[in-house]
Amino acid sequence: MRPGDVDDEGAYARAGGRLPGDPVPDPGLGDEPRPPSSPAAPPRRRTGYGRTFVHALPVLLIVIAILYDIFTPRYFTAGPLYTAAPLVAAPLYSRRGTALTGVAVVAAVIGLQLGKGVIHYVDSLTELITIATVAVLAVLVNGMVRRSSERLVSVREIAEAAQRAVLPQPAERIAGFEIAVCYEAAQADAFIGGDLYAVQDSARGVRLIVGDVRGKGMGAVAAVAVVIGAFREAAEQEATLEAVAQRLERALAREGTRRDGLDAFEGFTTAVLAELPHGDGTVRIVNRGHPPPLLLYADGTLGPLPARESALPLGMGELGVWPDRAEEVAFPGGATLLLYTDGLTEARDGKGEFYDPQTRLAGRVFRHPATLLDTLAEDVRRHSGGGMADDMALLAVRRPRRSDHDRCHEP
């Protein structure tokens, strides 16, 4: 048992969440609420101002065009501004709003031409017809945009349903353990890619997997479905974690025979499997070429759990025979096990420096795994400037202390 596993949490919290000699944590990462003056607030305000400006742009164009026509000689024209207003309104406004913008533009041009006495000129009449034609076309464009938006909403709903089917959200509490997951897609508006996670309770303990399938697109999603399906079945039936890994190996080998081209020979999945026996303060881990998990202790210290023996990723068993051996380490009360994919450690900042979760989490205390993942994901986004290079899957499991259990059952 490590120091601090049975220490009083209140005294530790009053000490600021750090022990003497611990590194000073990054002020942007922790389980405390983010103050209003946090660095993340300005980007959201800029986004809101920009959106307001864009929506007001058609009106601004009309106003500027009218002022230009009023304060310039009668042979000067603001025709380009008038034609731009309904076109800008088409993707932003409703059909009624776009039509009203077009009507306003045509009415403004007619009024100004009458005021200048040039409406009977050929050039003025041609300008009026051009602006009216563009206004009508803007209404038609608006209809096309609305139909495309409806299809996009439908596609997003299908993607969300696919994510829930392939990567269902585990319960927040399983067999006494507190569970949290997080999936961050690198591609905007994407919901699922080649990263995976799963949690399965069994007669031999709670079994977990986090993995990363080689490749992108629907082929990777199909491989994720294969791995998750095989894991859930094997976690229920196999007596050991090593046997679960072998079942996944065989499942991917069968999947490889059904693929064409390069994927038939080079498809593989890095994965780390963990087993939390019931009533036992340990965790067993099998690592198949995946980044090592992190174990965060209740005193704010942490450490990686690297594999003592290297092993090939799943799906590459034909290249060599390395028998899986589960490694067992202590998992005391109050500690949190963090499993992740390389999207976390490969996130770069503007200087090209990789994100280091050990450094960023050192000295921090999180009372719930969901808080850990929320703050970690936010810190990664801030580190990378919102432009992640790869998907990121996070899974955190906390073993509550006995004192936590007693407090939950206090009358």
Short mmCIF file of C-alpha atoms in Angstrom, two decimals, residues 166 168-171 173-175 177 179 181 197-210 227-238 241 244 273-278 395 397:
data_model
loop_
_atom_site.label_atom_id
_atom_site.label_comp_id
_atom_site.label_asym_id
_atom_site.label_seq_id
_atom_site.Cartn_x
_atom_site.Cartn_y
_atom_site.Cartn_z
CA VAL A 166 -20.73 0.36 -31.27
CA PRO A 168 -22.25 2.31 -25.68
CA GLN A 169 -21.83 4.49 -22.61
CA PRO A 170 -21.00 2.27 -19.62
CA ALA A 171 -22.78 2.70 -16.33
CA ARG A 173 -20.86 2.55 -11.30
CA ILE A 174 -20.12 -1.13 -11.97
CA ALA A 175 -19.45 -3.66 -9.20
CA PHE A 177 -16.10 0.87 -9.23
CA ILE A 179 -16.46 4.49 -14.33
CA VAL A 181 -15.34 7.45 -20.56
CA TYR A 197 -13.31 1.24 -25.25
CA ALA A 198 -15.53 -1.22 -23.42
CA VAL A 199 -16.34 -2.24 -19.86
CA GLN A 200 -17.75 -5.65 -19.01
CA ASP A 201 -18.58 -7.12 -15.61
CA SER A 202 -18.00 -10.85 -15.26
CA ALA A 203 -17.81 -13.56 -12.64
CA ARG A 204 -14.04 -13.00 -12.41
CA GLY A 205 -14.13 -9.25 -12.11
CA VAL A 206 -14.70 -6.09 -14.11
CA ARG A 207 -12.83 -6.29 -17.41
CA LEU A 208 -11.85 -3.29 -19.51
CA ILE A 209 -10.35 -2.60 -22.90
CA VAL A 210 -9.08 0.53 -24.63
CA VAL A 227 -13.09 -6.09 -31.38
CA ILE A 228 -15.88 -4.83 -29.10
CA GLY A 229 -18.14 -7.76 -29.95
CA ALA A 230 -15.38 -10.31 -29.40
CA PHE A 231 -14.32 -8.66 -26.15
CA ARG A 232 -17.80 -8.69 -24.61
CA GLU A 233 -18.24 -12.36 -25.41
CA ALA A 234 -14.74 -13.35 -24.27
CA ALA A 235 -14.94 -11.28 -21.08
CA GLU A 236 -17.96 -13.30 -20.02
CA GLN A 237 -16.63 -16.72 -20.98
CA GLU A 238 -12.85 -16.81 -20.59
CA LEU A 241 -7.36 -12.09 -19.14
CA VAL A 244 -9.50 -12.86 -23.57
CA LEU A 273 -6.85 -4.98 -21.32
CA ALA A 274 -7.41 -4.71 -17.58
CA GLU A 275 -9.14 -6.88 -15.02
CA LEU A 276 -10.36 -5.68 -11.61
CA PRO A 277 -11.13 -8.75 -9.48
CA HIS A 278 -14.06 -8.48 -7.11
CA LEU A 395 -11.41 5.51 -19.80
CA VAL A 397 -11.88 3.73 -13.23
#
